PDB file of C-alpha atoms and ligand atoms in Angstrom:
ATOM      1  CA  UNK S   1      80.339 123.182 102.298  1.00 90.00           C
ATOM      2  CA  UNK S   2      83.263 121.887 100.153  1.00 97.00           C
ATOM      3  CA  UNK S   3      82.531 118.134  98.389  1.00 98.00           C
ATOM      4  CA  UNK S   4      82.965 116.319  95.688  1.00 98.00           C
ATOM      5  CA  UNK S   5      80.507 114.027  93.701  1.00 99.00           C
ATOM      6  CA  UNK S   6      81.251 110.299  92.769  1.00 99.00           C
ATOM      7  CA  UNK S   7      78.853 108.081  90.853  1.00 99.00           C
ATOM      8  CA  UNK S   8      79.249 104.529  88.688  1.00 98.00           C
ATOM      9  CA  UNK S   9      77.352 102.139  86.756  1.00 98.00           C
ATOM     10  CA  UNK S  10      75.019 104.517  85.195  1.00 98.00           C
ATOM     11  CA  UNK S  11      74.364 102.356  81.972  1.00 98.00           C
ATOM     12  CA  UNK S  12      73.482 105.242  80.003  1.00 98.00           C
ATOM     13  CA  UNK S  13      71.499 103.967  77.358  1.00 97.00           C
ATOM     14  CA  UNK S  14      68.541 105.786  74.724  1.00 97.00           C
ATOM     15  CA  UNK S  15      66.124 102.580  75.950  1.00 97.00           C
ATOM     16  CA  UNK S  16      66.268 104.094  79.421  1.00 97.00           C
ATOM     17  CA  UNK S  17      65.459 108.230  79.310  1.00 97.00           C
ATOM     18  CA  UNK S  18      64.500 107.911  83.013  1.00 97.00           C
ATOM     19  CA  UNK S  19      67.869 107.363  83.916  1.00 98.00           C
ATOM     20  CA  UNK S  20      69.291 109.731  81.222  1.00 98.00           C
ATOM     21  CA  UNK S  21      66.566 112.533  82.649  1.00 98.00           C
ATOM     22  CA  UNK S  22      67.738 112.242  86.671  1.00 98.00           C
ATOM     23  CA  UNK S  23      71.761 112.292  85.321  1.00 98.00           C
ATOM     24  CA  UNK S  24      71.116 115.166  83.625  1.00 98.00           C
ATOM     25  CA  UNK S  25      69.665 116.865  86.176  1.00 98.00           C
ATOM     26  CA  UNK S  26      72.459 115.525  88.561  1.00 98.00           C
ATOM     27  CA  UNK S  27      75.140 117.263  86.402  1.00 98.00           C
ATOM     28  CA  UNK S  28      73.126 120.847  86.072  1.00 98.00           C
ATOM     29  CA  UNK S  29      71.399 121.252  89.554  1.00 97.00           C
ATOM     30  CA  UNK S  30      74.486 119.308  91.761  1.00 98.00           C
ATOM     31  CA  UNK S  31      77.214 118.728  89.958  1.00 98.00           C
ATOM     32  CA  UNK S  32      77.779 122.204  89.213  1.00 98.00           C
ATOM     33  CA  UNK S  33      77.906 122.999  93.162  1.00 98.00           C
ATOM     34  CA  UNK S  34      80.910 120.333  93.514  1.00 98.00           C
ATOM     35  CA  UNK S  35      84.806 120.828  93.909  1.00 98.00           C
ATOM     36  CA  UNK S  36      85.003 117.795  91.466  1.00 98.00           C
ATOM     37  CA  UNK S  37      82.678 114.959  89.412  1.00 99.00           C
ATOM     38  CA  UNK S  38      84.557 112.049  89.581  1.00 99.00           C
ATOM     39  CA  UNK S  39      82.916 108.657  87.176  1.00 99.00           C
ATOM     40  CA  UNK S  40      83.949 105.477  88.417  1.00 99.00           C
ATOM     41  CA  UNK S  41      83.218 103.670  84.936  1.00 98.00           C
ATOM     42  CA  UNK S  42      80.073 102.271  82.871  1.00 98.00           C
ATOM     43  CA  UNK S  43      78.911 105.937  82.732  1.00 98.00           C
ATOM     44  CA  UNK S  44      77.295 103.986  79.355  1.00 98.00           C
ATOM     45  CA  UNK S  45      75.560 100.820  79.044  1.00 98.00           C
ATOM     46  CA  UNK S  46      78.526 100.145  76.119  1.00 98.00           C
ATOM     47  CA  UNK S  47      80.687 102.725  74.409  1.00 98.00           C
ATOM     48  CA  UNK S  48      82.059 101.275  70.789  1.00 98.00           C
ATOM     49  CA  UNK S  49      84.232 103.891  69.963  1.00 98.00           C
ATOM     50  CA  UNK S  50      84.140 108.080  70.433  1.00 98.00           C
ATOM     51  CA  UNK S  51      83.265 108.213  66.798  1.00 97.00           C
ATOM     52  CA  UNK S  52      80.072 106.955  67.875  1.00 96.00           C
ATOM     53  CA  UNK S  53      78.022 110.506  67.323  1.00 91.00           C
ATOM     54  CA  UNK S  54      74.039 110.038  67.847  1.00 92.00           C
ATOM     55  CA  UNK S  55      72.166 112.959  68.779  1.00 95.00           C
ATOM     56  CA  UNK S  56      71.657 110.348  72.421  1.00 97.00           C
ATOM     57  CA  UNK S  57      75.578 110.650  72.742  1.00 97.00           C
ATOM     58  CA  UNK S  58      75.761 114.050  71.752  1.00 97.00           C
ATOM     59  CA  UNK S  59      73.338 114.851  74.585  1.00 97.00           C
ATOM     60  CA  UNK S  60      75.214 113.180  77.586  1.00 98.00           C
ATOM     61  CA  UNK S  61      78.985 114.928  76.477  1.00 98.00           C
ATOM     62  CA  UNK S  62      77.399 118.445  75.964  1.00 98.00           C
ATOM     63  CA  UNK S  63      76.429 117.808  79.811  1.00 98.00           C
ATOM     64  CA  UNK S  64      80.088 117.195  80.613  1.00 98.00           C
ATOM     65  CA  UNK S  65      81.341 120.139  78.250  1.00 98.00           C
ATOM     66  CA  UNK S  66      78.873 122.618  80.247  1.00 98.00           C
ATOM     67  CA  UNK S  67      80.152 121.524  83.680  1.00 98.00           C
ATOM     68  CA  UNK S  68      83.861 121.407  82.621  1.00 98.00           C
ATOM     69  CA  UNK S  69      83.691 124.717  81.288  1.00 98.00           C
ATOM     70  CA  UNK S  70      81.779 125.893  84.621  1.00 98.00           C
ATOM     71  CA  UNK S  71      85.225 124.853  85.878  1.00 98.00           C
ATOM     72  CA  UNK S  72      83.684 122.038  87.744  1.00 98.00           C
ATOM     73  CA  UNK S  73      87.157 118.920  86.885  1.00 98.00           C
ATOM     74  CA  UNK S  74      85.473 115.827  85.748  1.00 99.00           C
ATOM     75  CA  UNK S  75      87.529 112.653  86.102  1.00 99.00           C
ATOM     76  CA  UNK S  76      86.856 108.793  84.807  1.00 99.00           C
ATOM     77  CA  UNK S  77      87.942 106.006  85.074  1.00 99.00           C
ATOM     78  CA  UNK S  78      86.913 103.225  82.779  1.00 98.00           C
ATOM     79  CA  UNK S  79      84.384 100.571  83.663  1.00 98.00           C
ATOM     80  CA  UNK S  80      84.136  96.907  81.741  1.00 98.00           C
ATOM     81  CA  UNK S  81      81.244  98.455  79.480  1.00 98.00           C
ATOM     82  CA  UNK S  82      83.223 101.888  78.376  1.00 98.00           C
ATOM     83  CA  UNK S  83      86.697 101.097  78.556  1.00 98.00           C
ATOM     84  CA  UNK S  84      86.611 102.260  75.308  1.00 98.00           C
ATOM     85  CA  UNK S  85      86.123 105.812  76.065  1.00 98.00           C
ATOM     86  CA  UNK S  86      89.485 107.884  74.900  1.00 98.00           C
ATOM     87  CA  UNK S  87      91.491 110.936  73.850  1.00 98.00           C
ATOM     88  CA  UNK S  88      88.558 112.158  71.616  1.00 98.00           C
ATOM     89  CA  UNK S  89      85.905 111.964  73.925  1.00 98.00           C
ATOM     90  CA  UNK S  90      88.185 113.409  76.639  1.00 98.00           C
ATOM     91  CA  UNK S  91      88.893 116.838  74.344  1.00 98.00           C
ATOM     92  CA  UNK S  92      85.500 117.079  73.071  1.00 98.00           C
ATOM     93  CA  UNK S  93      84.030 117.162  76.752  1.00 98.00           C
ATOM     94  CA  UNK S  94      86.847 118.602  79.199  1.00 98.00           C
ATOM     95  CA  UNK S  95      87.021 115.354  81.088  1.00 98.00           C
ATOM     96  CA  UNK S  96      90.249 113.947  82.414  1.00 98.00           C
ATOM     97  CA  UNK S  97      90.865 110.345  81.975  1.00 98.00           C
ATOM     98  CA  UNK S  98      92.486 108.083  85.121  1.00 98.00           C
ATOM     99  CA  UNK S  99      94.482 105.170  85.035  1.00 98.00           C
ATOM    100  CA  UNK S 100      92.209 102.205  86.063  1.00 98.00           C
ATOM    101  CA  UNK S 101      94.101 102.663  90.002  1.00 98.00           C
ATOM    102  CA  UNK S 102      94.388 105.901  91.437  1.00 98.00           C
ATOM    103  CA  UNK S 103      95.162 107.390  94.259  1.00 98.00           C
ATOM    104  CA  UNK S 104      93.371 110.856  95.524  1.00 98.00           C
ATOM    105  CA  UNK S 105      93.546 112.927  97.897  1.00 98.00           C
ATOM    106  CA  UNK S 106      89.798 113.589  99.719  1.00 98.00           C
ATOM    107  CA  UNK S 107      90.193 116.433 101.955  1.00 98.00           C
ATOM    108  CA  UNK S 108      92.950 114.854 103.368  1.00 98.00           C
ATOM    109  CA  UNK S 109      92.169 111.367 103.091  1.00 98.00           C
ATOM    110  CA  UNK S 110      94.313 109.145 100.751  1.00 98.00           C
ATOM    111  CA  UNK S 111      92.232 107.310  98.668  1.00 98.00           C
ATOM    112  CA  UNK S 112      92.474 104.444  95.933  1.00 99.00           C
ATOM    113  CA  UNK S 113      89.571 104.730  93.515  1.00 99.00           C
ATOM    114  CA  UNK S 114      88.977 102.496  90.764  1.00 98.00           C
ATOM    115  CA  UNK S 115      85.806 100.940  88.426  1.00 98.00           C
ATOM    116  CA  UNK S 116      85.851  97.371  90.712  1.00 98.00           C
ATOM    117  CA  UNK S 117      85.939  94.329  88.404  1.00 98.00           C
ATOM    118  CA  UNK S 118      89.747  94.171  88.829  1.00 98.00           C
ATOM    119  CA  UNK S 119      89.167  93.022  92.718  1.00 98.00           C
ATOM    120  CA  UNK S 120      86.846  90.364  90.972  1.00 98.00           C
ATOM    121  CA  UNK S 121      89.143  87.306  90.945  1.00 98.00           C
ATOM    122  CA  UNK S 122      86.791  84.911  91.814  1.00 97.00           C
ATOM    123  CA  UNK S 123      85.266  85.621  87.895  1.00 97.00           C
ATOM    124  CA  UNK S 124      87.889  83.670  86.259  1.00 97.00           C
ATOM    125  CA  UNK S 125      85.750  83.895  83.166  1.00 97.00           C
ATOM    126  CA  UNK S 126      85.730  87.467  83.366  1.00 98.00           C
ATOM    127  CA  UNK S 127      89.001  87.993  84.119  1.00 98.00           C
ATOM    128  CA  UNK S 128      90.413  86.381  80.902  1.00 98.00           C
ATOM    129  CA  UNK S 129      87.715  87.677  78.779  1.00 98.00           C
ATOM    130  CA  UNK S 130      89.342  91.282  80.362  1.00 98.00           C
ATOM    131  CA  UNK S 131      92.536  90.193  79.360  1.00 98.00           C
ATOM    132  CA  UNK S 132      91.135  89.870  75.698  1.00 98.00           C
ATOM    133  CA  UNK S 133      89.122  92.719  74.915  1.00 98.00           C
ATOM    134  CA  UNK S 134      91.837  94.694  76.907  1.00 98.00           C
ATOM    135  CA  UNK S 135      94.761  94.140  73.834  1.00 98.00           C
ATOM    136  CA  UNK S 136      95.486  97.097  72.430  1.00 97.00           C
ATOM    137  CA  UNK S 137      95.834  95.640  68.939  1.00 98.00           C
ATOM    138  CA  UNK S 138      92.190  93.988  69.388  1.00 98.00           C
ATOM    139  CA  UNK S 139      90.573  97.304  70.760  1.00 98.00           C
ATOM    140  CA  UNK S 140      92.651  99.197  67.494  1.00 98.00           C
ATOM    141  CA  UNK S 141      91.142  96.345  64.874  1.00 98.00           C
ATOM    142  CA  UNK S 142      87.651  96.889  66.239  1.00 98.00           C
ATOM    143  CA  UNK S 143      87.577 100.847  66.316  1.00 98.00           C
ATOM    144  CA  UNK S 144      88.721  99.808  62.833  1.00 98.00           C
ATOM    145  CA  UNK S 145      85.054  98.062  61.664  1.00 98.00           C
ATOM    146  CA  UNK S 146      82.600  99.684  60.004  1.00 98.00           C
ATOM    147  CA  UNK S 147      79.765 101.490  63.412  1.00 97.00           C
ATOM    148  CA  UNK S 148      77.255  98.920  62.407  1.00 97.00           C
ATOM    149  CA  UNK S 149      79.380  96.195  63.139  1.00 98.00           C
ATOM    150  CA  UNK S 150      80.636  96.952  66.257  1.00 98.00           C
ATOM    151  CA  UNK S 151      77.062  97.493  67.616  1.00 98.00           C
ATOM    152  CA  UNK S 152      76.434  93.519  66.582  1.00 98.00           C
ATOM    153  CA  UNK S 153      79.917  92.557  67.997  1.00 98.00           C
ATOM    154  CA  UNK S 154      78.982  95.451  71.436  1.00 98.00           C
ATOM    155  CA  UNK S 155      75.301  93.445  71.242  1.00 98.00           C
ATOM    156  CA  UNK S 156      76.463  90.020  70.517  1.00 98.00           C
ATOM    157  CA  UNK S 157      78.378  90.550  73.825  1.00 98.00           C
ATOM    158  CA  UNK S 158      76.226  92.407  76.141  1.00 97.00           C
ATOM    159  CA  UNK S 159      74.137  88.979  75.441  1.00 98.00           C
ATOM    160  CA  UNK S 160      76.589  86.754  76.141  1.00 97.00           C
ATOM    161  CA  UNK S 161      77.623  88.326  79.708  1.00 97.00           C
ATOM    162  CA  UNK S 162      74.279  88.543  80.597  1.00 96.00           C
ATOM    163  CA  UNK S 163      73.547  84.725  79.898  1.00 96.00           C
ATOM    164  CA  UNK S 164      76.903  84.018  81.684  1.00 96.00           C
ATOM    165  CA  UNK S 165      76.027  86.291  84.263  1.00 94.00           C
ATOM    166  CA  UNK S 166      72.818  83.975  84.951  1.00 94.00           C
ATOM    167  CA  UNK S 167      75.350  80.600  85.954  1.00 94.00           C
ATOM    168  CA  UNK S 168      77.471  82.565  88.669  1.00 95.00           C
ATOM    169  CA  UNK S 169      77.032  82.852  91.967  1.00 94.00           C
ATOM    170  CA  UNK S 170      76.246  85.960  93.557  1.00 93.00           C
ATOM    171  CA  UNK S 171      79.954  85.017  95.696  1.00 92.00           C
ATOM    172  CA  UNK S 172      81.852  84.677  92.795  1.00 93.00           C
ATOM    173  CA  UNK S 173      80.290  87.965  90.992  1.00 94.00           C
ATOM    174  CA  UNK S 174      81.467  90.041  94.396  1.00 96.00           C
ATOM    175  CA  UNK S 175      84.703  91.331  95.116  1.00 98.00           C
ATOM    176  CA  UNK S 176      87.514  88.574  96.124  1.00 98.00           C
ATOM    177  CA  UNK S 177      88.691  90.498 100.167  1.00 97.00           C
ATOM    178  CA  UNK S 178      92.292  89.327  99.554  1.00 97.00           C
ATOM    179  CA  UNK S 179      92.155  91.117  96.638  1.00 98.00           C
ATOM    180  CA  UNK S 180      90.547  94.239  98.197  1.00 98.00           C
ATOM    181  CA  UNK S 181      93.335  93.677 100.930  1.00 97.00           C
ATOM    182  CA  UNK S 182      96.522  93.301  98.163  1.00 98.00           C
ATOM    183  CA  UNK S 183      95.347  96.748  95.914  1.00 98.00           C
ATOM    184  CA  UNK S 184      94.819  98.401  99.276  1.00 98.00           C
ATOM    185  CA  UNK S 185      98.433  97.857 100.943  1.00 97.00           C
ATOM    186  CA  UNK S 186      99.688  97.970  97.314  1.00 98.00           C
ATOM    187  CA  UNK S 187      98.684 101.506  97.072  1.00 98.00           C
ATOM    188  CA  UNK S 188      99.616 102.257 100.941  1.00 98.00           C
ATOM    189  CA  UNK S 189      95.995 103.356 101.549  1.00 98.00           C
ATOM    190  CA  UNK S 190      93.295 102.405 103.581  1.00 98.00           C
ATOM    191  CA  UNK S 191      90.403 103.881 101.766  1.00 98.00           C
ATOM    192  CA  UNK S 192      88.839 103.095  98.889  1.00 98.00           C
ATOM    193  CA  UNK S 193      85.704 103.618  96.303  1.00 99.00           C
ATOM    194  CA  UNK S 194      84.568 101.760  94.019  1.00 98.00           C
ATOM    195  CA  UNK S 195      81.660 100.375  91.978  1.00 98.00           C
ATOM    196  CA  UNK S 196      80.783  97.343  89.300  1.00 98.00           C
ATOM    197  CA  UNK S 197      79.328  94.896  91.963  1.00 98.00           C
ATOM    198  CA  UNK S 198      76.032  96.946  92.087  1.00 97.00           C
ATOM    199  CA  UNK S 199      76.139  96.486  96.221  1.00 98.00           C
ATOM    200  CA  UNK S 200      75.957 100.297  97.303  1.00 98.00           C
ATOM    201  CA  UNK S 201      77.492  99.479 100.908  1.00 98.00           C
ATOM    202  CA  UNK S 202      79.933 101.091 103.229  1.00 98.00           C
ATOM    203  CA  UNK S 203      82.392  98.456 104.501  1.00 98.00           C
ATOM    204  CA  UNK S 204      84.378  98.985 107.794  1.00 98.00           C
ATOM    205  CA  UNK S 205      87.061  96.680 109.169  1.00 97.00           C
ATOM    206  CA  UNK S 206      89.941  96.537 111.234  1.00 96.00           C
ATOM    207  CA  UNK S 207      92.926  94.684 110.625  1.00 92.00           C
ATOM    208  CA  UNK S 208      96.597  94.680 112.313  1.00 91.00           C
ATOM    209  CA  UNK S 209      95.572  97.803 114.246  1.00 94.00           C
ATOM    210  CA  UNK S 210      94.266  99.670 110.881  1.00 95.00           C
ATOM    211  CA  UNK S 211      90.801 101.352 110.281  1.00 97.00           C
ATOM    212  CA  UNK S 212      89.831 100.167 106.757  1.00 98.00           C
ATOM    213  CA  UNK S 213      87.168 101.367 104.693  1.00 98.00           C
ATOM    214  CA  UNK S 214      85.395 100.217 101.459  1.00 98.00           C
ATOM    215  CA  UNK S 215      83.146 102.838  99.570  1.00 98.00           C
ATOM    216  CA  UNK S 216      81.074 100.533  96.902  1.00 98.00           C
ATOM    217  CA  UNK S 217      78.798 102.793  94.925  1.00 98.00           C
ATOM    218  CA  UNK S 218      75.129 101.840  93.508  1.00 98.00           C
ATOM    219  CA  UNK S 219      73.838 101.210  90.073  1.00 98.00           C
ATOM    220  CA  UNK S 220      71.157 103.848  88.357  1.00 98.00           C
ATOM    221  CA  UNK S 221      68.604 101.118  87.555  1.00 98.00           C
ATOM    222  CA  UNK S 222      65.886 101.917  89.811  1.00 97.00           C
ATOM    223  CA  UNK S 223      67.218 105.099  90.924  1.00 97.00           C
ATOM    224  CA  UNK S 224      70.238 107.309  90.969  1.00 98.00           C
ATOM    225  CA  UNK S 225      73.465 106.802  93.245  1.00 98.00           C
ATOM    226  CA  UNK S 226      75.526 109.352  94.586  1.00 98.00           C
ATOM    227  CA  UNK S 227      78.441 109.469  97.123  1.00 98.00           C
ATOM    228  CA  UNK S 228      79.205 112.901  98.346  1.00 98.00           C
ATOM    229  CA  UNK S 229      82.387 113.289 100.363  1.00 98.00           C
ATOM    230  CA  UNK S 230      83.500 116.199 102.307  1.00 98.00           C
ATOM    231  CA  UNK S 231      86.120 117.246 105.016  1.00 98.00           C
ATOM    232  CA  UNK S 232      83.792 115.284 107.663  1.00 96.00           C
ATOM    233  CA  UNK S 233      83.498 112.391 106.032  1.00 97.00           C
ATOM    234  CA  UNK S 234      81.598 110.559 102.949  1.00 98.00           C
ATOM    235  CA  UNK S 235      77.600 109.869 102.628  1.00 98.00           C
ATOM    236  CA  UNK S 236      75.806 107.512 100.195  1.00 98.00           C
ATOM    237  CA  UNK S 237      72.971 109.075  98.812  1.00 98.00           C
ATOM    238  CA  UNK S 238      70.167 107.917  96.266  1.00 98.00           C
ATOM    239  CA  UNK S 239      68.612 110.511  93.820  1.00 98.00           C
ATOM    240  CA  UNK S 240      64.676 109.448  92.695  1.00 97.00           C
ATOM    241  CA  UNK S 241      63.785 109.667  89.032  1.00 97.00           C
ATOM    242  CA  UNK S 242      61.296 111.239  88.545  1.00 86.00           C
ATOM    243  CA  UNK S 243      58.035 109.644  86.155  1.00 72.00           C
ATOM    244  CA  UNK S 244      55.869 111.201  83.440  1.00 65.00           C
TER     245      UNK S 244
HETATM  246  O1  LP5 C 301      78.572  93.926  82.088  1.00 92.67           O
HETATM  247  P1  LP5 C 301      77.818  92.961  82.942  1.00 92.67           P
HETATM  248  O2  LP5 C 301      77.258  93.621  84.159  1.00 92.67           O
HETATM  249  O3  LP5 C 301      76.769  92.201  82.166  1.00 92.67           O
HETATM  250  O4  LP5 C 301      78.810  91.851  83.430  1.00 92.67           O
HETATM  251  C1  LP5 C 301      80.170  92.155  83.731  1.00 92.67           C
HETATM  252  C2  LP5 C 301      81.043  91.213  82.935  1.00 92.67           C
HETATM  253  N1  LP5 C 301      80.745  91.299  81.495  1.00 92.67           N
HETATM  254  C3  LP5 C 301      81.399  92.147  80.701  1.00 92.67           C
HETATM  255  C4  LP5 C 301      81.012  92.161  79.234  1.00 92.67           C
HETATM  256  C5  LP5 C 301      80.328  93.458  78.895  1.00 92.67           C
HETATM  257  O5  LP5 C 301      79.005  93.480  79.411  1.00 92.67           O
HETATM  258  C6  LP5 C 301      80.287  93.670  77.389  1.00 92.67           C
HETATM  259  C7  LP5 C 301      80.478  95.114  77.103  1.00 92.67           C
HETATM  260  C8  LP5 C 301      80.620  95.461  75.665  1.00 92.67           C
HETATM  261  C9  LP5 C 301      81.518  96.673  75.531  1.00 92.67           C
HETATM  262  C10 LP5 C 301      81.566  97.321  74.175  1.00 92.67           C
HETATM  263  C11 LP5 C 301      82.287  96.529  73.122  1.00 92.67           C
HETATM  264  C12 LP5 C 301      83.772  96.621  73.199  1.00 92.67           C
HETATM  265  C13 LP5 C 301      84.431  95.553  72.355  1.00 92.67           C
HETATM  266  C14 LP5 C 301      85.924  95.667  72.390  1.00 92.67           C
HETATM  267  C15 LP5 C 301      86.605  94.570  71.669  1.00 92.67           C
HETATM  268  C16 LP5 C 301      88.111  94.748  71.670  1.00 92.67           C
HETATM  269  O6  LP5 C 301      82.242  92.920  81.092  1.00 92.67           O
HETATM  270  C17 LP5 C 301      80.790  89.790  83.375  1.00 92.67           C
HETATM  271  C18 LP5 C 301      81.025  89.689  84.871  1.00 92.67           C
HETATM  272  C19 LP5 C 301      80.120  90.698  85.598  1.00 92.67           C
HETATM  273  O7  LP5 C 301      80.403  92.009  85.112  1.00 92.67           O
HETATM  274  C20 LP5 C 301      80.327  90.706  87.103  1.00 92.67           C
HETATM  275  O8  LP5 C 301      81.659  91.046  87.412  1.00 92.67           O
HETATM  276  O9  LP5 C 301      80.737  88.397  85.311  1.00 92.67           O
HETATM  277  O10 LP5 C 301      81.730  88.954  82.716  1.00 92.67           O
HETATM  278  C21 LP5 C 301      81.273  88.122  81.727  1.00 92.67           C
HETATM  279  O11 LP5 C 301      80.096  87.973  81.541  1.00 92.67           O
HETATM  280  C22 LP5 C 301      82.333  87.419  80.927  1.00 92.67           C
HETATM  281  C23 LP5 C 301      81.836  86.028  80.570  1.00 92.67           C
HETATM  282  O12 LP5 C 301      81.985  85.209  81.702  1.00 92.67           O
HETATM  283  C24 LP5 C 301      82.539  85.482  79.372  1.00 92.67           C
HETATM  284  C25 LP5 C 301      82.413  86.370  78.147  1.00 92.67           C
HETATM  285  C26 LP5 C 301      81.060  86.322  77.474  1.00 92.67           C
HETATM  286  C27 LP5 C 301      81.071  87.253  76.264  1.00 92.67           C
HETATM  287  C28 LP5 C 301      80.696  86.528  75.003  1.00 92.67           C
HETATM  288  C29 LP5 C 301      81.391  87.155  73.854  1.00 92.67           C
HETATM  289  C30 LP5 C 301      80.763  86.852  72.532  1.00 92.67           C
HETATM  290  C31 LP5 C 301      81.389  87.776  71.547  1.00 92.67           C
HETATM  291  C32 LP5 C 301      81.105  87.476  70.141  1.00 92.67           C
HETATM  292  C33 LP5 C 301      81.813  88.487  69.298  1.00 92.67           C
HETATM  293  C34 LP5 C 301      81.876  88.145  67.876  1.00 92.67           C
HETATM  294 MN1   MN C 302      81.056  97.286  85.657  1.00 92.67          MN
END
């Protein structure tokens, strides 16, 4: 059967090989099967520049070089932890970068697919610190710093959303529905797939005599998530990892 394979929020990281282990296996044993691999962002727990080469790194884009050259298309879209994933990375693996909105068409099914946090609204905090890090004359002075750096800055960070992360409510860390609403009609669509909030759920509504539907895909923490869409329809799936 023809489908194609969308995952987010893997957090790729060298502290975590059971998550590294199951997406590998992911992209030999199933993603090779698929029409298409599409990554809805934070493939990696944070990317500080494609010049970034550890043997960990190395590891995860030979994976997408094999199953781009298997002739398997790999798309991404950028997530808040790797929106610094470009050109470089994109050549040296096969993979075609999206703009952070886009619209697909699944067997038949216009769809808008995007990372997530932009439908965050309530996050006012995130929001402007998006608006920062997003400048491209910031993002071209810190490719600019010396590797070690970054990491402290990347760190420095990473600590600093997680403590903030610890004040918000779980409301205001969940997508803002007017917002869903506004991207949706924006884009003339009423599908979409997304991930960030961590809340692997299918969400059906109605509205002014439209079916909507809302696609939001799982994190890898405690095990993999996969969405697998076909002509009949999408299906949420988890993948276990497997232990030692
Ligand atoms: O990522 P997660 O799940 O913890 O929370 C996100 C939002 N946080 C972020 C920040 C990222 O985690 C950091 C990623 C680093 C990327 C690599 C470095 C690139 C640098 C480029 C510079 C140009 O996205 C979090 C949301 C949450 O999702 C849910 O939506 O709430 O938002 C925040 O935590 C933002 C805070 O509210 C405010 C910002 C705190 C950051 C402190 C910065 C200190 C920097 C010091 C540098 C010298
Ligand atoms: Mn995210």
């Amino acid at each position: 059967m023809p489908h194609t394979l969308f995952i987010a929020d893997l957090h790729l990281s060298p502290t975590r090989q059971d998550i590294t282990d199951c997406f590998l296996r992911f992209m030999s044993e199933e993603a090779v099967h698929a029409d298409a691999l599409y990554v809805l962002g934070d493939l990696f727990e944070a990317w500080i520049g494609d010049d970034d080469h550890s043997p960990f790194h190395q590891q995860i884009k030979t994976a997408f070089a094999t199953l781009t050259q298997q002739g398997v298309p790999v798309y991404f879209i950028h997530g808040n932890r790797d929106f610094l994933i470009g050109k470089r990375f994109a050549r040296e693996t096969g993979i075609t970068l999206l703009d952070e909105h886009t619209c697909i068409d699944l067997y038949g099914t216009p769809t808008l697919i995007l990372h997530g946090d932009t439908l965050c609204l309530a996050d006012a905090d995130y929001q402007a610190f998006r608006r920062k890090v997003h400048q491209r004359w910031l993002q071209h002075v810190f490719l600019c710093l010396p590797l070690a750096l970054r990491r402290r800055i990347a760190a420095k960070m990473r600590a600093g959303s997680a403590n903030a992360n610890q004040q918000k409510s779980s409301t205001i860390m969940d997508v803002t529905p007017q917002e869903v609403q506004r991207q949706l009609d924006n884009a003339g669509v009423v599908n979409m797939i997304h991930g960030h909030t961590h809340r692997p759920h299918v969400h059906q509504w109605c509205d002014q005599g439209h079916d909507y539907q809302r696609i939001v895909l799982g994190d890898w923490y405690q095990h993999g998530s996969v969405l697998v869409c076909g002509p009949q329809g999408c299906d949420l799936q988890t993948r276990d990892f497997i232990h030692h």
